[in-house]
C-alpha positions in Angstrom: 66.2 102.3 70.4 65.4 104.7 67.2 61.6 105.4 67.9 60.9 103.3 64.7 58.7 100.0 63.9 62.1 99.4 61.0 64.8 100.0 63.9 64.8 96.0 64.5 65.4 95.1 60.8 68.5 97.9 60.4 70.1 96.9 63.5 69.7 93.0 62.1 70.8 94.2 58.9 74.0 96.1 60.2 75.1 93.1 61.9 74.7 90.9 59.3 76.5 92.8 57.2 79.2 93.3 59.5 79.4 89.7 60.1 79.7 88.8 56.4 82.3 91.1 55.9 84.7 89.4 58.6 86.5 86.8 57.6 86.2 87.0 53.8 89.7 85.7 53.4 91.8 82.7 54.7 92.0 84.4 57.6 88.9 84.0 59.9 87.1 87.3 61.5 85.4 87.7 64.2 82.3 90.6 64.9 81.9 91.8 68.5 79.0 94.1 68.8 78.6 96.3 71.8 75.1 96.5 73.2 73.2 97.9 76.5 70.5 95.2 75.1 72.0 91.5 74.1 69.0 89.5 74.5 66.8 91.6 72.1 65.8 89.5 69.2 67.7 91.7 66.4 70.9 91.2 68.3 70.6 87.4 69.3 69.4 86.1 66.4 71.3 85.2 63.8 69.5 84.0 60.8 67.0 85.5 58.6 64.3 83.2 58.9 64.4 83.0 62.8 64.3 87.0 62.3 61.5 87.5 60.0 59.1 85.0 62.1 59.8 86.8 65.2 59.7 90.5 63.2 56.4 89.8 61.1 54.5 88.3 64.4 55.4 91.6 66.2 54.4 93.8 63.3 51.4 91.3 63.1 50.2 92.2 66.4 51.0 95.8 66.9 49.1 96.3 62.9 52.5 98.1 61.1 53.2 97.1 57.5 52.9 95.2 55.6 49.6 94.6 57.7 48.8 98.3 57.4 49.8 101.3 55.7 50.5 105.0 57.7 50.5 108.3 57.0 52.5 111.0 58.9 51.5 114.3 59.5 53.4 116.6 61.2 52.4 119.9 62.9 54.5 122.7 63.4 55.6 126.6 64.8 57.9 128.7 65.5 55.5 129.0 68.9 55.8 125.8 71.0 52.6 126.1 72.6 50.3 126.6 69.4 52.3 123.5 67.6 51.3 121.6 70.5 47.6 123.0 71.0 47.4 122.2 67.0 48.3 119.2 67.0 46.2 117.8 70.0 43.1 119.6 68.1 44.0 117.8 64.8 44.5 114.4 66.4 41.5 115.2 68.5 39.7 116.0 65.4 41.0 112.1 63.2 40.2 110.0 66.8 36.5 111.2 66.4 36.4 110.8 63.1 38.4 107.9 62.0 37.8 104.3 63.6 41.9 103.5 62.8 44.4 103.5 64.8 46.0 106.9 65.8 49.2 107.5 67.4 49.8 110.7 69.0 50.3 114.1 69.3 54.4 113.3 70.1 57.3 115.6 69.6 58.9 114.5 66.3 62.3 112.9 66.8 64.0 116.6 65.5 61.7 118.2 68.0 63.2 121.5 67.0 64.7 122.5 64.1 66.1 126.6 63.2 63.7 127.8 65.6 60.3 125.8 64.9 59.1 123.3 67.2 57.7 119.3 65.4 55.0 117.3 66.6 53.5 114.5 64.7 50.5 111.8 65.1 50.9 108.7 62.9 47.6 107.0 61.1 47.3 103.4 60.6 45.2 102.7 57.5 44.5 100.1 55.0 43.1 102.1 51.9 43.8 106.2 51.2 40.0 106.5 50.6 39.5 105.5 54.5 41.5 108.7 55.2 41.7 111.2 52.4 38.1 113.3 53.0 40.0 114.1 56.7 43.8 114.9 54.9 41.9 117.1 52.6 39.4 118.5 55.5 43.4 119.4 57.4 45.3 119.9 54.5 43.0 123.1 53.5 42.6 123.7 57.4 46.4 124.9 57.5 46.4 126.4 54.3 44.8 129.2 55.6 46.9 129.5 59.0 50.0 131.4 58.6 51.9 130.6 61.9 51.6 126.6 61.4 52.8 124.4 59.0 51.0 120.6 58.2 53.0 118.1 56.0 52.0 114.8 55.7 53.7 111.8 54.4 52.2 108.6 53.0 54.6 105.4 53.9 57.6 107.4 55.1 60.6 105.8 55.0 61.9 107.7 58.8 59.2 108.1 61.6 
């Protein structure tokens, strides 16, 4: 339930690994996995190629790697309301734009951290050159504001 298009694979991975750590020896082990969620496909199935078919069709159809790449950015202020105004005006600003696939504004998953508050809007792109006139357009925007912050991240590893 980790707001995360990976959160499927770890979750398979974790059991996996769990599962071929019990019963190494003579002795046979057994894994028992609690779950609010048995039936979801990371959980109830147990080999990798049964996994993959049902993971890549889902990132197939939803367009999240390896179908696409994405860039984060992520907006924020010590002033809740101007880290949100921002960051509806800069994914205002990419929707008209771009002709990808935008997600957001959201809070971030640390929505607040020492007293500044995270949003973030995720870009689905095939090639940087479809994106990079509008990250340097932004990226020189926020330069010049002093009470909000812009990172982005190409490919990050944690959405």
């Amino acid at each position: 339930n980790i707001p995360d298009f990976r959160s499927a694979e770890r979750t398979f991975s974790l059991i996996n690994q769990a599962s071929g750590r019990a019963g190494r020896s003579d002795l046979r082990g057994e894994v028992i996995v609690q779950t609010f969620n048995p039936e979801h496909y990371s959980i109830a199935l147990t080999d990798y190629k049964s996994f993959y078919k049902n993971e890549i069709d889902i990132r197939k159809k939803l367009n999240y790697p390896p179908f696409c790449n994405i860039a984060l950015l992520k907006i924020s202020s010590a002033n809740l309301n101007l880290a949100r105004e921002e960051a509806e005006k800069t994914a205002k600003y990419l929707k008209e734009n771009l002709d990808l696939d935008i997600l957001g504004p959201a809070p971030s998953s640390m929505f607040k951290i020492k007293d500044n508050y995270y949003f973030q809007i995720i870009i689905k792109y095939r090639s940087k050159k479809e994106i990079i006139k509008e990250i340097r357009f932004l990226n020189e925007y926020y330069l010049k504001q002093n009470k909000v912050s812009f990172y982005i991240d190409f490919n990050p590893l944690i959405i």
